[in-house]
Coordinates of C-alpha atoms and ligand atoms in Angstrom, one line a residue:
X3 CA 14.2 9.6 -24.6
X4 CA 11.1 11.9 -24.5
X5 CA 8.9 10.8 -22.4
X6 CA 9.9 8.7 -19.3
X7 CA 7.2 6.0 -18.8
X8 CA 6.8 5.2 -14.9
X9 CA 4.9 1.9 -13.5
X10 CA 3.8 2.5 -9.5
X11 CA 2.5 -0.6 -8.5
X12 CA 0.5 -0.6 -5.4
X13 CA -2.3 1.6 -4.8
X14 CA -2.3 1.8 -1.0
X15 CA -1.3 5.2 0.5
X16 CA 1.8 4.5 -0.5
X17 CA 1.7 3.9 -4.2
X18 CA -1.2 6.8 -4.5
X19 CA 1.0 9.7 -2.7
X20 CA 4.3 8.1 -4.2
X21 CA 2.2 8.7 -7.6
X22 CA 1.6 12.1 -7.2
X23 CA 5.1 13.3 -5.7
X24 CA 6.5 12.0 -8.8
X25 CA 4.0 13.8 -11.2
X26 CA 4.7 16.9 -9.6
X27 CA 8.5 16.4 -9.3
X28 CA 9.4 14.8 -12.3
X29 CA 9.2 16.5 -15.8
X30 CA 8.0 14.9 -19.5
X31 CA 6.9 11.5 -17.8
X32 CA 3.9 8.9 -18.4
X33 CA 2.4 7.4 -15.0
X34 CA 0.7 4.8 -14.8
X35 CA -0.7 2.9 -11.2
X36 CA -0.8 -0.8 -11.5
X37 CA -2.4 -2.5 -8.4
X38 CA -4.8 -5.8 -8.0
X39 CA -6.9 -4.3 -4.9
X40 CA -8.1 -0.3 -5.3
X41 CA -9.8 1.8 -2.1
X42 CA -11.7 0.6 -0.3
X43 CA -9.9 -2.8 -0.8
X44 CA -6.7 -2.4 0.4
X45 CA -5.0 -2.3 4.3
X46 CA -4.6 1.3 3.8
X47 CA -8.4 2.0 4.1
X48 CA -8.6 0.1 7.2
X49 CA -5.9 2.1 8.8
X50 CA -7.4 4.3 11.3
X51 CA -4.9 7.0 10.1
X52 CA -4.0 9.0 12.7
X53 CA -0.6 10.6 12.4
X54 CA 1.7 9.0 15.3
X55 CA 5.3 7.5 14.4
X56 CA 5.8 4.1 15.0
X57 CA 10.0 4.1 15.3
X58 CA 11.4 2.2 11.8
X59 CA 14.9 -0.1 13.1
X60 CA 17.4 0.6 10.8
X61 CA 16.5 4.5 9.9
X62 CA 18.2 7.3 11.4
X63 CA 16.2 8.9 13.9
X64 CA 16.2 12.4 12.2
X65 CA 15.1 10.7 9.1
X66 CA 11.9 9.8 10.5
X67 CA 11.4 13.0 11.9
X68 CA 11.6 14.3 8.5
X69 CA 9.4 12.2 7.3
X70 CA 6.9 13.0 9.7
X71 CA 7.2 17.0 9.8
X72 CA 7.0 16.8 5.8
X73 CA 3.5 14.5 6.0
X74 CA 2.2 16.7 9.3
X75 CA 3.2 19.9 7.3
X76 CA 1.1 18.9 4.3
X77 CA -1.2 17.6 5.5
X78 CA -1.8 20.7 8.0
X79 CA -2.6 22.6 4.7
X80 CA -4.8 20.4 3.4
X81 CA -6.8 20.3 6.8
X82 CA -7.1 24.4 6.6
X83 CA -7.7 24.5 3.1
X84 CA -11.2 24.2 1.3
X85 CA -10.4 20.4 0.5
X86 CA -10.1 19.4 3.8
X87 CA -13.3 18.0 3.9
X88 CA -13.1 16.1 0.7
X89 CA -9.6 15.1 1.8
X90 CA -11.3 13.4 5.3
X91 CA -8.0 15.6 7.0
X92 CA -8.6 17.0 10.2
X93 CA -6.8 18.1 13.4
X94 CA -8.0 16.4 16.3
X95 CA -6.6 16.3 20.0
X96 CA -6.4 13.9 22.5
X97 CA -4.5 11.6 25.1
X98 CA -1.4 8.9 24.9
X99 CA -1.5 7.3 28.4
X100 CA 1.1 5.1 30.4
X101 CA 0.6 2.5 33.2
X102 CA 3.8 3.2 34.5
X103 CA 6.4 5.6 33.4
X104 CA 7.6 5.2 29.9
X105 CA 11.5 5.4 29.3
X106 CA 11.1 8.2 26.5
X107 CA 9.0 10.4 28.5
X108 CA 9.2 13.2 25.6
X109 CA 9.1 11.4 21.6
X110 CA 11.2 12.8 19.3
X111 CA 8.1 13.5 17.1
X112 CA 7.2 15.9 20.4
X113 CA 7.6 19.2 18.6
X114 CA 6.6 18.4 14.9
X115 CA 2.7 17.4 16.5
X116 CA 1.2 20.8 18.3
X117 CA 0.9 21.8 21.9
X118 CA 3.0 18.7 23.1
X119 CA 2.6 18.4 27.1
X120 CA 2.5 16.6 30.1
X121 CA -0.7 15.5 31.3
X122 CA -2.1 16.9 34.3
X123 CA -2.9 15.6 37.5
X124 CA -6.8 16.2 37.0
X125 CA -6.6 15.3 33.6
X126 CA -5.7 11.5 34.6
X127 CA -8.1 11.2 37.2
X128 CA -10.1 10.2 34.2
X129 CA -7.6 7.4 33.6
X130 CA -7.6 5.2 37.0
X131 CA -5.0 2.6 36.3
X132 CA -2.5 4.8 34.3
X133 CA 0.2 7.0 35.9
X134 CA 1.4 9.2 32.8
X135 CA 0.5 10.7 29.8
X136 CA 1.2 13.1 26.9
X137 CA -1.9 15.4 25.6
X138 CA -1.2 16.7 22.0
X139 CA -3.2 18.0 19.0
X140 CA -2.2 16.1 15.4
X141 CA -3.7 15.3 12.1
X142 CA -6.6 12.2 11.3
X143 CA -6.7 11.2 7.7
X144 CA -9.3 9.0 6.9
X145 CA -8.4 6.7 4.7
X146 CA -11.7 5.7 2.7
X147 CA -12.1 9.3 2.0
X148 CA -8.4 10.3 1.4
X149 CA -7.4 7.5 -1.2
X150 CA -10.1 8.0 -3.3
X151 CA -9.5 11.8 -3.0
X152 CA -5.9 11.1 -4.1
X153 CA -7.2 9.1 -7.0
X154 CA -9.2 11.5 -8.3
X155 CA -6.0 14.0 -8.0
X156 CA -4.4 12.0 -10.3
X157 CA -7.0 11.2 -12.8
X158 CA -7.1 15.1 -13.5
X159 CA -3.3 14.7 -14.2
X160 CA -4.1 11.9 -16.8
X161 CA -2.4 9.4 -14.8
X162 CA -3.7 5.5 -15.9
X163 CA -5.0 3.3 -13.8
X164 CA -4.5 -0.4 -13.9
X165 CA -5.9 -2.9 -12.7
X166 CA -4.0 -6.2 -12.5
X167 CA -1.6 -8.5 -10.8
X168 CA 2.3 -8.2 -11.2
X169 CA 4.0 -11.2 -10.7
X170 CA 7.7 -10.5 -11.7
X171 CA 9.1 -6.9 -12.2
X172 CA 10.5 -7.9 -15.1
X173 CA 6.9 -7.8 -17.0
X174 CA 6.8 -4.8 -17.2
X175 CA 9.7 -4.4 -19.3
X176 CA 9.8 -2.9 -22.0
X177 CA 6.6 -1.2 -21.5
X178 CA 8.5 1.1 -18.4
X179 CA 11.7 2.7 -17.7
X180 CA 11.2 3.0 -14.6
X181 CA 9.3 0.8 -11.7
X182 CA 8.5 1.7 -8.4
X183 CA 7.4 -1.1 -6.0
X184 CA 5.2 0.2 -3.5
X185 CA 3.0 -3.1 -3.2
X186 CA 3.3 -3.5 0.4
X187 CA 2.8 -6.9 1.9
X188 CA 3.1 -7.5 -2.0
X189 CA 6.3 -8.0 -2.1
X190 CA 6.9 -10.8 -0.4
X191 CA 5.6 -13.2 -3.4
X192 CA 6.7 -9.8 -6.1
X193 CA 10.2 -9.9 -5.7
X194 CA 10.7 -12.9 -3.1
X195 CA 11.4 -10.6 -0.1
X196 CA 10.9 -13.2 2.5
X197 CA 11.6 -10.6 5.0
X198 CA 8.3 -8.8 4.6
X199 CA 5.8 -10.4 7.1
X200 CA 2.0 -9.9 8.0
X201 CA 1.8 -7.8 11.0
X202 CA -2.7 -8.3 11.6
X203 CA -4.5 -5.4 12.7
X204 CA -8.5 -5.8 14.0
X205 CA -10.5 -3.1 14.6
X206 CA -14.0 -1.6 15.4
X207 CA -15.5 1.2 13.5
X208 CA -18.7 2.3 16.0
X209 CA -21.1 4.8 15.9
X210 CA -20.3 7.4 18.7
X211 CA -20.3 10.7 17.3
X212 CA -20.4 12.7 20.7
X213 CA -16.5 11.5 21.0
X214 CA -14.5 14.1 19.5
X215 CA -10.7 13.8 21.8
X216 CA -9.0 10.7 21.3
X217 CA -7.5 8.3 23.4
X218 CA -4.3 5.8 23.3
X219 CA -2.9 3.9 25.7
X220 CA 1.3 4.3 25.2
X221 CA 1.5 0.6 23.9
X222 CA -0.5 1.1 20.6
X223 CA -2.6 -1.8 21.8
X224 CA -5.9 0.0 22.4
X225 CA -7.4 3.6 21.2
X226 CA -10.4 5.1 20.6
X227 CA -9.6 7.5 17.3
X228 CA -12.7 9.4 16.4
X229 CA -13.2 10.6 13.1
X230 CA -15.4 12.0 10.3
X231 CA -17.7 8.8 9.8
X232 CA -17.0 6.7 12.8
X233 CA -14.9 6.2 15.8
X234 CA -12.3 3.9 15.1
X235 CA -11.5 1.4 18.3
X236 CA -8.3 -1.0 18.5
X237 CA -6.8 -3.2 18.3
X238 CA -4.4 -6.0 17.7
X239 CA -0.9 -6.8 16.4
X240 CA -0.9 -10.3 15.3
X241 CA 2.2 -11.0 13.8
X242 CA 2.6 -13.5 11.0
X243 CA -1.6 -13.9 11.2
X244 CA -3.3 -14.0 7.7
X245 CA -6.3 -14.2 8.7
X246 CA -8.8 -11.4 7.0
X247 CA -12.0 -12.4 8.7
X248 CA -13.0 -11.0 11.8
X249 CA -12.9 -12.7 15.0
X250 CA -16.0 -12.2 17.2
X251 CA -13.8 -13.3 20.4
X252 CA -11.3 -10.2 19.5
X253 CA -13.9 -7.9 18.5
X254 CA -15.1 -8.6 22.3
X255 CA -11.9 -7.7 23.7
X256 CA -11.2 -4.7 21.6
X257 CA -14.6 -3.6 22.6
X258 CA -14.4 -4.4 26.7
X259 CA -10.7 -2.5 26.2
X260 CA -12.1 0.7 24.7
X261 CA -15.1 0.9 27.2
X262 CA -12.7 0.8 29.9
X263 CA -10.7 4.0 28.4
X264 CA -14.0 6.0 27.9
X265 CA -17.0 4.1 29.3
X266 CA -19.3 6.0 27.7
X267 CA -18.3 4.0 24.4
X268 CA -20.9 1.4 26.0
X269 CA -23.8 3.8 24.2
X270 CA -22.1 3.3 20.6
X271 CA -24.1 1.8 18.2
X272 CA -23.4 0.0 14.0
X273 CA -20.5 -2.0 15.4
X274 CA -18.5 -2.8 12.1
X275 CA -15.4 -5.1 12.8
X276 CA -12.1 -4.6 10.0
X277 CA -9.0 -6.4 9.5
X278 CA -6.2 -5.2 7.5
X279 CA -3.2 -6.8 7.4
X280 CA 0.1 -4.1 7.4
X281 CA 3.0 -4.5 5.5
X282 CA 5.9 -5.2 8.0
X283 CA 9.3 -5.7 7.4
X284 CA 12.0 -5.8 10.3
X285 CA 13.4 -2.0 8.7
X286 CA 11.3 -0.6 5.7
X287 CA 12.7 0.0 2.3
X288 CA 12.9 2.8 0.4
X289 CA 15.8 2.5 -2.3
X290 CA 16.8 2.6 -5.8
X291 CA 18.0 -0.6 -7.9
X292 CA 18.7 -1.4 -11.6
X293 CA 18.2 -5.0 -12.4
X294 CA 20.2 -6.6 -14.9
X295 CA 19.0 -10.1 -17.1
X296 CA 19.8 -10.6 -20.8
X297 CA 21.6 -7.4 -20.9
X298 CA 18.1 -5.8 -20.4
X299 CA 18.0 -2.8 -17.3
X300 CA 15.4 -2.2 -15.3
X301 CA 15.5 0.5 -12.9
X302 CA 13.3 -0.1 -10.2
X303 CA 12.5 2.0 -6.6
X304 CA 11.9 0.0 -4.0
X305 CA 9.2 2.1 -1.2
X306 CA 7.4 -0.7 1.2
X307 CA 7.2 -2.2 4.6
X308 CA 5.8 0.8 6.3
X309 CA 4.3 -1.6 8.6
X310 CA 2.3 0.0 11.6
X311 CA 2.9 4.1 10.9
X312 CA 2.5 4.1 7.1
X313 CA 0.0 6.7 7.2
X314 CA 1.9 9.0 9.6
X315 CA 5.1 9.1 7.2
X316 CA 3.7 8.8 4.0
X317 CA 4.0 12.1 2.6
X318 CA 8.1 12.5 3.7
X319 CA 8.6 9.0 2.3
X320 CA 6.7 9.7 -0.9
X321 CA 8.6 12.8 -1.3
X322 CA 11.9 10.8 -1.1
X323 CA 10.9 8.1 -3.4
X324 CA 10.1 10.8 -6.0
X325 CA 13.6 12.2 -5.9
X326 CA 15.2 8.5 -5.9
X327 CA 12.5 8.5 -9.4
X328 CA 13.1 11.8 -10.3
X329 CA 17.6 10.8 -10.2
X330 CA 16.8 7.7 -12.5
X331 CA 14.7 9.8 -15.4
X332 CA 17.0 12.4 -15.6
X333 CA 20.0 9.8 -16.1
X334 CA 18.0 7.9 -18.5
X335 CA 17.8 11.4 -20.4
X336 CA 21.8 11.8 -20.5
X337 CA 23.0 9.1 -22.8
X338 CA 26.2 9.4 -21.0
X339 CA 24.8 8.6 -17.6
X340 CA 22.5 5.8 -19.4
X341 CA 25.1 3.7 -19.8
X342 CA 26.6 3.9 -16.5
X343 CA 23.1 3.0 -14.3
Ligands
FAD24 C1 -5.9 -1.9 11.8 C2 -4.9 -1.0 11.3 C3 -4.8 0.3 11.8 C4 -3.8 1.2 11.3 N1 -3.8 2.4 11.8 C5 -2.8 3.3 11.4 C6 -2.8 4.6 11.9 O1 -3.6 5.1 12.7 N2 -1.7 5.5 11.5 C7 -0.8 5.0 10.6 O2 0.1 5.8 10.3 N3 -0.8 3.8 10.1 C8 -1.8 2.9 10.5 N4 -1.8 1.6 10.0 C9 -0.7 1.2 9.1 C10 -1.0 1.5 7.6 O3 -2.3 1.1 7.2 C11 0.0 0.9 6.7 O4 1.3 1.3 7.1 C12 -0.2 1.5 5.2 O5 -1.5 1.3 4.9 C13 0.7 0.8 4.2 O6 0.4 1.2 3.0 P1 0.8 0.5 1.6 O7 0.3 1.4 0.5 O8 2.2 0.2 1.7 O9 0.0 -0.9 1.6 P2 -1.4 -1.4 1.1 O10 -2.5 -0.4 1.5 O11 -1.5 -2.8 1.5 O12 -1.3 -1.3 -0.5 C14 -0.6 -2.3 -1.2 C15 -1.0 -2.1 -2.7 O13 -0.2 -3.0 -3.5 C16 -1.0 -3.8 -4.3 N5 -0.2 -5.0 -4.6 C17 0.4 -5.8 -3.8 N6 1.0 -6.8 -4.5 C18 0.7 -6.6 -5.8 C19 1.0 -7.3 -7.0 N7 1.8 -8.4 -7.0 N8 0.5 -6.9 -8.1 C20 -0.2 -5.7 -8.2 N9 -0.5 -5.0 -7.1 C21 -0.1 -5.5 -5.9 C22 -2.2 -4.0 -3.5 O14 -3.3 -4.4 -4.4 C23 -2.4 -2.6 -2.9 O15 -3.0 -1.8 -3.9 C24 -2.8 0.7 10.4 C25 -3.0 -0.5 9.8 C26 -4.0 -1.4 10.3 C27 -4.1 -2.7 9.7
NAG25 C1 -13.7 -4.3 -3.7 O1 -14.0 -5.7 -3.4 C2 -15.3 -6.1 -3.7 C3 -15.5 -7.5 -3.1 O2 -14.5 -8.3 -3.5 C4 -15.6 -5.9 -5.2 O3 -16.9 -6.3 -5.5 C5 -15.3 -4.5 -5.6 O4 -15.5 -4.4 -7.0 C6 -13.9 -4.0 -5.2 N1 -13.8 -2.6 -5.4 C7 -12.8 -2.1 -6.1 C8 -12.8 -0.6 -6.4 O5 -11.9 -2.8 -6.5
NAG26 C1 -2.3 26.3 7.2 O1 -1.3 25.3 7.2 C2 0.0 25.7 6.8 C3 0.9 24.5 6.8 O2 1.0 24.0 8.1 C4 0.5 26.9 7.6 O3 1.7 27.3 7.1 C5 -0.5 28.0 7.6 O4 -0.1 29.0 8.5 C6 -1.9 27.5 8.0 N1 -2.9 28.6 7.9 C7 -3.8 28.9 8.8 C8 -4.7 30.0 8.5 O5 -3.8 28.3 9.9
NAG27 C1 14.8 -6.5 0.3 C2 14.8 -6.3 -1.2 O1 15.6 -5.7 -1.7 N1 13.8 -6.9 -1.8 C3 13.7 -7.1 -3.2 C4 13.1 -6.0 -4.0 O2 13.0 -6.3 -5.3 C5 14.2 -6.8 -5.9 C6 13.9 -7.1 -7.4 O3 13.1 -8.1 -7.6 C7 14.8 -7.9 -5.2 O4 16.0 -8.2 -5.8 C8 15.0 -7.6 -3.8 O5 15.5 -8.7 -3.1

């Protein structure tokens, strides 16, 4: 086999970095990205995209570090390169804050973001009805900016673009060796993973340019994330919830939420409400698999269910599914390894 021809469906984060870890890493191959819904259409751009871990059940601990030290690493170049800007990748620092004292006082992700520390005294002063807090300096990708950016990074490489629902994997046989499934909330009609559940996210994107730190209370519930074209305010887990249009009575609560955290919010002007609905799935998956019907193979990697941190561990993850691609082109090159997949 001379070439290996590789499908990537999805063309979230996901499927866009998974993309172009694999045409880095794997030699002599043909990508193409097959997706229905391209930037700015997917849940990806309405991620606020700040790099935090959310904890994944069912991955080891130092796993998900590595994930997240690989995505914070790269992306630190890119923010102190000369593509930063394009990218939308910047550092920016802020506050997590507690109501009362959380269990895990110190995260594991504590020394992978920079200049991890307690909160001081005068610093929550600010903060009247919370007790703790962590102030830390990490990475903001913004999303609208950075998938298209990624896009174009792969166009130059002479990867195709598709545009199309998949219904069944096995369409795509014979056309591909090898599949990767990185269609998110996708999967749950793709390959009948009932597992994979809507997990609805609501936010604000409001004109407040003077906010540059950023601000999270410790549940994930409500933040202010300022970035390069607005200041993103959340939010909402809604689990199960469907619903893409906005909800006026949310948007009201998101808002009266955020201008408690930094009153000054009360000034922002071009209130623009987003839902996106993230890809949840009680552990995520990120695995090889060779399907057999008719005597036909299909070798397939499965990377979704990144849920409520995809952004934050998409690099490490993309990196991984690569090598997991990378494993099943170089056996499809050794005749005697074919046969055994
Ligand atoms: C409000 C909100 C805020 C968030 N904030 C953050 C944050 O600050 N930090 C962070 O780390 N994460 C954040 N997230 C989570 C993050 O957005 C997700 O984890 C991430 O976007 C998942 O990426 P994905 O590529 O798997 O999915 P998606 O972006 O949903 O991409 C899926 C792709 O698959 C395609 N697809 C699906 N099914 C098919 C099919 N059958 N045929 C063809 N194509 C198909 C879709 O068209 C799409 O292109 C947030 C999410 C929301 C909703
Ligand atoms: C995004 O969705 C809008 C509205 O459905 C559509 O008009 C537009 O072509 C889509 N953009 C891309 C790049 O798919
Ligand atoms: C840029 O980022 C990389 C990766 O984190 C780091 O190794 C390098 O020292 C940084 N350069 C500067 C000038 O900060
Ligand atoms: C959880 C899981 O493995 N989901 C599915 C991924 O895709 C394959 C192929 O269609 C299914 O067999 C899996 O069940």
């Amino acid at each position: 086999m001379d070439t290996v021809r590789i499908a990537v469906i999805g063309a979230g984060v996901i499927g866009l970095s998974t993309a172009v870890c694999i045409s880095q890493l794997v030699p002599q191959c043909s990508i193409t990205v097959i997706a229905d819904k391209f930037t700015p259409n997917t849940t990806s751009d309405v991620a606020a995209g700040i790099l935090i871990p959310h904890a994944y059940e069912g991955t080891p601990i130092c796993t998900q570090k590595r994930w997240f030290r690989e995505t914070f690493n790269h992306l630190s170049s890119v923010a102190n390169s000369t593509e930063a800007v394009a990218a939308g990748v910047h550092l920016v620092s802020g506050w997590q804050i507690f109501r009362s004292i959380p269990t895990e006082q110190v995260p594991f992700w504590a020394d992978v973001v920079l200049g991890f520390r307690k909160m001081t005294e005068a610093e929550l002063k600010k903060f009247p009805q919370y007790v703790f807090g962590h102030a830390f300096t990490t990475l903001k990708c913004e999303t609208s900016i950075y998938l298209p950016w990624l896009e174009k990074r792969l166009k130059d490489r002479g990867v195709l673009f598709l545009r199309r629902r998949v219904e069944d994997l096995w369409e795509l046989q014979p056309s591909f060796d090898i599949v990767v499934n990185c269609s998110g909330l996708g999967s749950l009609e793709l390959v009948g993973d009932s597992t994979v559940f809507p997990l609805r996210g609501q936010v604000l994107q409001v004109q407040a340019p003077w906010l540059k730190h950023f601000i999270r209370d410790g549940s994930g519930l409500t933040y202010v994330y300022p970035g390069v074209s607005h200041v993103t305010l959340g939010g909402t887990r809604q689990k199960g919830d469907w619903n893409l249009s906005p909800d006026a009575e949310v948007s009201r609560d998101i808002f009266s939420r955020c201008c408690t955290l930094e009153p000054s919010l009360h000034r922002a002007c071009s209130i623009k409400e987003r839902v996106g609905l993230r890809p949840d799935r009680p552990s995520m998956l990120l695995q090889k698999e060779v399907l057999v019907r008719d005597g036909q193979r299909l070798c397939v990697v499965h990377h979704y269910g990144h849920g409520s941190g995809g952004v934050s561990v998409h690099w490490g993850c993309a990196l991984e599914a690569a090598k997991l691609v990378s494993e099943f082109a170089q056996a499809l090159r050794t005749p005697a390894l074919t046969s055994k997949l």
